[in-house]
Amino acid sequence: MCTLTPTVRLNSFAMTRQIAPVYVEVPENDTSPESPKEQKQRTSKRDYLFKFRLLFEGIEVEGSAKTKQNAKHNAAQKMIELLKPKYPKYFAVKETLDAEEKMLKMLGDKKLTPIYQYIREEGSSENRIYTVNCTINSHVLEGRGRGKKNARLDVAEKVLKYFKDHESVSETDQAETIDEKSENPDEKAVVERLENCLFTDPVSVLQEYLVHNNLDPPSYTSHISDKIYSITCKAGGISYNASAKNKKLAKQCSAAGVIDILGVKERPKKKPKKKGSRNQRYHFRYPAPTKKLGLLSNVQFSTITTCFKEVLVQHYYDMF
């Protein structure tokens, strides 16, 4: 459904024809002069209709409504109905999304970006035809039209048609690639080894086993080629290599291979902690005093203070 008003649609078409539509207000039959007050009273009546005469390409129509704007819209709509058989391309009802918007929405779903390039301009300034190339990945499609917008719409329609024709082919190719992935022998071997392993996390089990037996921790070396990870696990004088498209999967498989060779059947139990193994640095206790201290009596306190005063006075006189 078109959201533009009839006057806007007619004006946009008139710009391409370089002919301006002419709107003339049609007065009433009574041609006697009237004051502004009488004119206001006349136009304020509810049953009063404004009339406009529209002239365009030698065609004349009239439109009427209760407001001037709606009267112009009525006249323009009548003119469009008369021009539709002669110019069906310009006055066809447009969809909510044009070809370019549909193309951008489709490419957005496929995470593709079109690149436009205007390669040629032909004709005069009034009737110029543009040629545009649209590049999507490695595919280049060409479109032509009167104006840049029409050229982009033309190439957008070709892009939509191209993807519609090749959609079935791409779906079959995708299905073949999925079958190839599922039939990959290396991936199958990795999955089978992990399924046959007794432990869900062989990496941590191998680490605990080596610590429990006072052995060096395992070392893992990785190598990638053609998006395939190859990891070698060395532990306890044994090395095992595994390859997978996932780095974590390859590491787990290599650890599971070492566990199978070492013959680990159960997860090693953690060593119990020794009792009383506190850190004496943080749990230090001061020794209890050997003799209990009591409160000083008043006589003892007074003798101590007097002795202290005598010492201070003597020290003061020794300074001079």
Coordinates of C-alpha atoms in Angstrom, one line a residue:
M1 CA 0.0 0.0 0.0
C2 CA 1.3 3.4 -1.0
T3 CA 1.7 5.9 1.9
L4 CA 2.3 9.0 -0.3
T5 CA -0.6 11.5 -0.8
P6 CA -2.0 11.9 -4.3
T7 CA -0.6 15.4 -4.6
V8 CA 3.0 14.2 -3.8
R9 CA 2.7 11.3 -6.2
L10 CA 1.5 13.6 -9.0
N11 CA 4.2 16.2 -8.3
S12 CA 7.0 13.5 -8.4
F13 CA 5.7 12.3 -11.7
A14 CA 5.4 15.9 -13.0
M15 CA 9.1 16.4 -12.2
T16 CA 10.0 13.6 -14.5
R17 CA 7.8 15.2 -17.2
Q18 CA 9.1 18.7 -16.4
I19 CA 5.5 19.9 -16.4
A20 CA 4.0 21.5 -13.3
P21 CA 0.4 20.8 -12.3
V22 CA -1.8 23.9 -11.9
Y23 CA -4.4 24.1 -9.2
V24 CA -7.1 26.8 -9.5
E25 CA -9.7 27.4 -6.9
V26 CA -13.2 27.5 -8.4
P27 CA -15.4 30.2 -6.9
E28 CA -19.2 30.0 -6.4
N29 CA -21.7 31.1 -9.0
D30 CA -22.4 34.3 -7.1
T31 CA -19.7 36.7 -8.3
S32 CA -20.8 39.7 -6.2
P33 CA -18.1 41.1 -4.0
E34 CA -18.2 40.1 -0.4
S35 CA -16.4 41.4 2.7
P36 CA -13.9 39.2 4.6
K37 CA -16.5 38.8 7.4
E38 CA -19.1 37.4 4.9
Q39 CA -16.4 35.2 3.3
K40 CA -15.5 33.8 6.8
Q41 CA -19.2 33.1 7.6
R42 CA -19.7 31.4 4.2
T43 CA -16.6 29.1 4.6
S44 CA -17.5 28.3 8.2
K45 CA -20.7 26.5 7.2
R46 CA -20.5 22.7 7.6
D47 CA -22.1 22.0 4.2
Y48 CA -19.7 24.2 2.3
L49 CA -17.3 22.5 -0.1
F50 CA -14.1 23.9 -1.6
K51 CA -13.6 23.2 -5.3
F52 CA -10.3 23.1 -7.2
R53 CA -9.7 22.7 -10.9
L54 CA -6.5 20.8 -11.9
L55 CA -4.7 21.2 -15.2
F56 CA -2.0 18.8 -16.4
E57 CA -0.9 17.7 -19.9
G58 CA -4.0 19.2 -21.4
I59 CA -6.3 17.2 -19.0
E60 CA -8.7 19.0 -16.7
V61 CA -10.4 17.6 -13.6
E62 CA -12.1 19.0 -10.6
G63 CA -12.0 18.0 -6.9
S64 CA -14.2 19.1 -4.0
A65 CA -13.9 18.6 -0.2
K66 CA -14.6 20.4 3.1
T67 CA -11.0 21.6 3.2
K68 CA -8.7 23.0 0.6
Q69 CA -6.1 20.4 1.1
N70 CA -8.5 17.5 0.7
A71 CA -10.0 19.2 -2.3
K72 CA -6.5 19.2 -3.9
H73 CA -6.0 15.6 -3.0
N74 CA -9.3 14.7 -4.6
A75 CA -8.4 16.4 -7.8
A76 CA -4.9 14.9 -7.9
Q77 CA -6.4 11.4 -7.3
K78 CA -8.8 11.8 -10.2
M79 CA -5.8 13.0 -12.4
I80 CA -3.8 9.9 -11.4
E81 CA -6.7 7.6 -12.3
L82 CA -6.8 9.1 -15.8
L83 CA -3.0 8.9 -16.2
K84 CA -2.6 5.3 -15.0
P85 CA -3.5 3.6 -18.4
K86 CA -1.0 5.8 -20.2
Y87 CA 1.8 5.6 -17.5
P88 CA 1.3 2.3 -15.6
K89 CA 4.9 2.1 -14.4
Y90 CA 4.8 5.4 -12.5
F91 CA 1.5 5.0 -10.8
A92 CA 1.6 1.3 -9.9
V93 CA 0.9 0.7 -6.2
K94 CA 4.2 0.0 -4.6
E95 CA 4.8 -2.7 -2.0
T96 CA 5.9 -1.8 1.5
L97 CA 9.4 -3.1 0.6
D98 CA 11.0 -2.5 -2.8
A99 CA 13.5 -4.8 -4.5
E100 CA 16.5 -3.1 -3.0
E101 CA 15.1 -3.4 0.6
K102 CA 14.2 -7.1 0.0
M103 CA 17.7 -7.7 -1.3
L104 CA 19.4 -6.0 1.7
K105 CA 17.1 -8.0 4.1
M106 CA 18.0 -11.3 2.4
L107 CA 21.7 -10.6 2.3
G108 CA 21.6 -9.5 5.9
D109 CA 20.2 -12.9 6.9
K110 CA 23.0 -14.6 4.9
K111 CA 25.6 -12.1 6.5
L112 CA 26.6 -10.8 3.1
T113 CA 27.3 -7.1 2.1
P114 CA 26.6 -5.8 -1.4
I115 CA 29.2 -3.3 -3.0
Y116 CA 27.8 -0.9 -5.6
Q117 CA 30.0 0.7 -8.3
Y118 CA 28.7 3.1 -10.9
I119 CA 30.6 2.3 -14.1
R120 CA 28.9 4.2 -16.8
E121 CA 26.6 7.2 -17.5
E122 CA 24.8 7.8 -20.8
G123 CA 22.4 10.4 -22.2
S124 CA 21.8 14.0 -21.5
S125 CA 21.3 15.6 -18.1
E126 CA 17.5 15.4 -18.5
N127 CA 17.5 11.7 -19.5
R128 CA 20.6 10.2 -18.0
I129 CA 20.9 6.4 -17.7
Y130 CA 23.2 4.9 -15.1
T131 CA 24.9 1.5 -15.2
V132 CA 25.8 0.0 -11.8
N133 CA 27.7 -3.2 -10.8
C134 CA 26.7 -5.0 -7.6
T135 CA 29.5 -7.3 -6.2
I136 CA 28.5 -10.0 -3.6
N137 CA 31.5 -12.1 -2.7
S138 CA 32.9 -13.1 -6.1
H139 CA 29.6 -12.6 -8.1
V140 CA 29.1 -9.4 -10.1
L141 CA 25.7 -8.4 -11.5
E142 CA 24.9 -5.4 -13.6
G143 CA 21.9 -3.1 -13.7
R144 CA 20.7 -0.1 -15.7
G145 CA 18.1 2.5 -15.1
R146 CA 17.0 6.1 -15.5
G147 CA 18.6 7.5 -12.4
K148 CA 20.8 5.9 -9.7
K149 CA 17.8 4.7 -7.7
N150 CA 16.2 2.9 -10.7
A151 CA 19.6 1.3 -11.6
R152 CA 20.0 0.0 -8.0
L153 CA 16.4 -1.4 -8.2
D154 CA 17.2 -3.2 -11.5
V155 CA 20.3 -4.8 -10.1
A156 CA 18.5 -5.7 -6.9
E157 CA 15.9 -7.6 -8.9
K158 CA 18.6 -9.5 -10.7
V159 CA 20.3 -10.4 -7.3
L160 CA 17.0 -11.7 -5.9
K161 CA 16.5 -13.8 -9.1
Y162 CA 20.1 -15.1 -8.9
F163 CA 19.8 -16.3 -5.3
K164 CA 16.4 -17.8 -6.0
D165 CA 17.7 -19.9 -8.8
H166 CA 20.8 -21.0 -6.9
E167 CA 19.1 -21.6 -3.6
S168 CA 18.5 -25.2 -4.3
V169 CA 22.0 -25.8 -5.4
S170 CA 23.5 -24.2 -2.3
E171 CA 21.2 -26.3 -0.1
T172 CA 22.4 -29.6 -1.8
D173 CA 26.1 -28.5 -1.4
Q174 CA 25.6 -27.7 2.2
A175 CA 24.0 -31.1 2.8
E176 CA 27.0 -32.8 1.1
T177 CA 29.5 -30.9 3.3
I178 CA 27.5 -32.0 6.4
D179 CA 27.7 -35.6 5.3
E180 CA 31.4 -35.3 4.7
K181 CA 31.9 -33.9 8.1
S182 CA 30.0 -36.7 9.8
E183 CA 32.0 -39.3 7.8
N184 CA 35.4 -37.9 8.8
P185 CA 37.3 -40.9 10.2
D186 CA 39.7 -38.9 12.4
E187 CA 36.7 -37.2 14.1
K188 CA 35.0 -40.6 14.6
A189 CA 38.1 -42.1 16.2
V190 CA 38.4 -39.2 18.6
V191 CA 34.8 -39.5 19.7
E192 CA 35.1 -43.3 20.1
R193 CA 38.2 -43.0 22.3
L194 CA 36.5 -40.4 24.6
E195 CA 33.4 -42.6 24.8
N196 CA 35.5 -45.7 25.8
C197 CA 37.5 -43.7 28.4
L198 CA 36.5 -44.4 32.0
F199 CA 36.7 -40.8 33.0
T200 CA 34.7 -37.8 31.9
D201 CA 37.7 -35.4 32.3
P202 CA 40.9 -37.3 31.4
V203 CA 43.1 -34.2 31.6
S204 CA 42.4 -33.6 35.3
V205 CA 42.6 -37.4 36.1
L206 CA 46.0 -37.6 34.5
Q207 CA 47.2 -34.6 36.4
E208 CA 46.0 -36.1 39.7
Y209 CA 47.6 -39.5 38.9
L210 CA 51.0 -38.0 38.3
V211 CA 50.9 -35.8 41.4
H212 CA 49.8 -38.9 43.5
N213 CA 52.8 -40.9 42.2
N214 CA 55.3 -38.0 42.6
L215 CA 55.9 -37.8 38.9
D216 CA 56.5 -34.7 36.7
P217 CA 53.3 -32.9 35.4
P218 CA 52.2 -33.6 31.8
S219 CA 53.3 -31.5 28.9
Y220 CA 51.2 -30.7 25.8
T221 CA 52.5 -29.5 22.5
S222 CA 50.0 -28.3 19.8
H223 CA 50.2 -27.9 16.1
I224 CA 47.5 -26.6 13.7
S225 CA 47.2 -27.4 10.0
D226 CA 44.2 -26.8 7.7
K227 CA 42.1 -25.9 10.7
I228 CA 42.9 -29.2 12.4
Y229 CA 44.5 -29.2 15.8
S230 CA 47.2 -31.9 16.6
I231 CA 48.2 -32.2 20.3
T232 CA 50.8 -34.5 21.7
C233 CA 50.7 -35.4 25.5
K234 CA 53.9 -36.5 27.2
A235 CA 53.7 -37.9 30.7
G236 CA 55.5 -40.6 32.7
G237 CA 57.8 -41.4 29.7
I238 CA 54.8 -42.0 27.4
S239 CA 53.6 -39.7 24.5
Y240 CA 50.4 -39.9 22.6
N241 CA 49.2 -37.8 19.7
A242 CA 45.5 -36.9 18.8
S243 CA 44.0 -34.7 16.1
A244 CA 40.6 -33.0 16.0
K245 CA 38.9 -29.8 14.7
N246 CA 38.4 -28.7 18.3
K247 CA 41.5 -27.9 20.4
K248 CA 39.8 -29.0 23.7
L249 CA 38.7 -32.3 22.1
A250 CA 42.2 -33.1 20.9
K251 CA 43.7 -32.4 24.3
Q252 CA 41.2 -34.6 26.1
C253 CA 41.8 -37.4 23.6
S254 CA 45.6 -37.2 23.9
A255 CA 45.3 -37.4 27.7
A256 CA 42.8 -40.3 27.5
G257 CA 45.4 -42.2 25.3
V258 CA 48.1 -41.7 27.9
I259 CA 45.7 -42.9 30.7
D260 CA 44.9 -46.1 28.7
I261 CA 48.6 -46.8 28.2
L262 CA 49.4 -46.3 31.9
G263 CA 46.5 -48.5 32.8
V264 CA 44.7 -46.1 35.2
K265 CA 41.5 -47.8 36.2
E266 CA 40.3 -45.5 39.0
R267 CA 40.7 -41.9 40.0
P268 CA 43.5 -41.5 42.6
K269 CA 42.3 -40.6 46.1
K270 CA 43.4 -37.5 47.7
K271 CA 46.0 -37.8 50.6
P272 CA 44.5 -37.1 54.0
K273 CA 45.7 -34.0 55.8
K274 CA 47.9 -34.5 58.9
K275 CA 46.4 -33.5 62.2
G276 CA 47.9 -30.5 63.9
S277 CA 49.7 -29.3 60.8
R278 CA 48.9 -25.7 61.5
N279 CA 51.2 -23.0 60.3
Q280 CA 52.8 -21.8 63.5
R281 CA 53.4 -18.4 61.9
Y282 CA 49.7 -17.6 61.9
H283 CA 48.8 -19.5 65.1
F284 CA 51.4 -18.2 67.6
R285 CA 50.5 -18.0 71.2
Y286 CA 52.3 -15.9 73.8
P287 CA 53.6 -17.9 76.8
A288 CA 51.6 -17.6 80.0
P289 CA 53.3 -15.4 82.7
T290 CA 55.1 -17.4 85.4
K291 CA 54.1 -15.0 88.2
K292 CA 50.8 -13.2 88.5
L293 CA 51.0 -9.5 88.7
G294 CA 48.9 -7.7 91.4
L295 CA 47.8 -4.1 91.7
L296 CA 50.1 -1.5 93.3
S297 CA 49.1 0.0 96.6
N298 CA 48.9 3.8 97.1
V299 CA 52.2 3.9 99.1
Q300 CA 54.1 2.0 96.5
F301 CA 52.7 4.3 93.7
S302 CA 53.6 7.5 95.6
T303 CA 57.2 6.3 96.3
I304 CA 57.7 5.4 92.6
T305 CA 56.5 8.8 91.4
T306 CA 58.7 10.7 93.9
C307 CA 61.8 8.7 92.7
F308 CA 60.9 9.4 89.1
K309 CA 60.7 13.2 89.8
E310 CA 64.0 13.2 91.5
V311 CA 65.6 11.5 88.5
L312 CA 64.1 14.1 86.1
V313 CA 65.4 17.0 88.3
Q314 CA 68.9 15.6 88.5
H315 CA 68.9 15.1 84.8
Y316 CA 67.8 18.7 84.2
Y317 CA 70.7 20.1 86.3
D318 CA 73.2 17.8 84.6
M319 CA 72.3 19.4 81.3
F320 CA 73.6 22.8 82.5

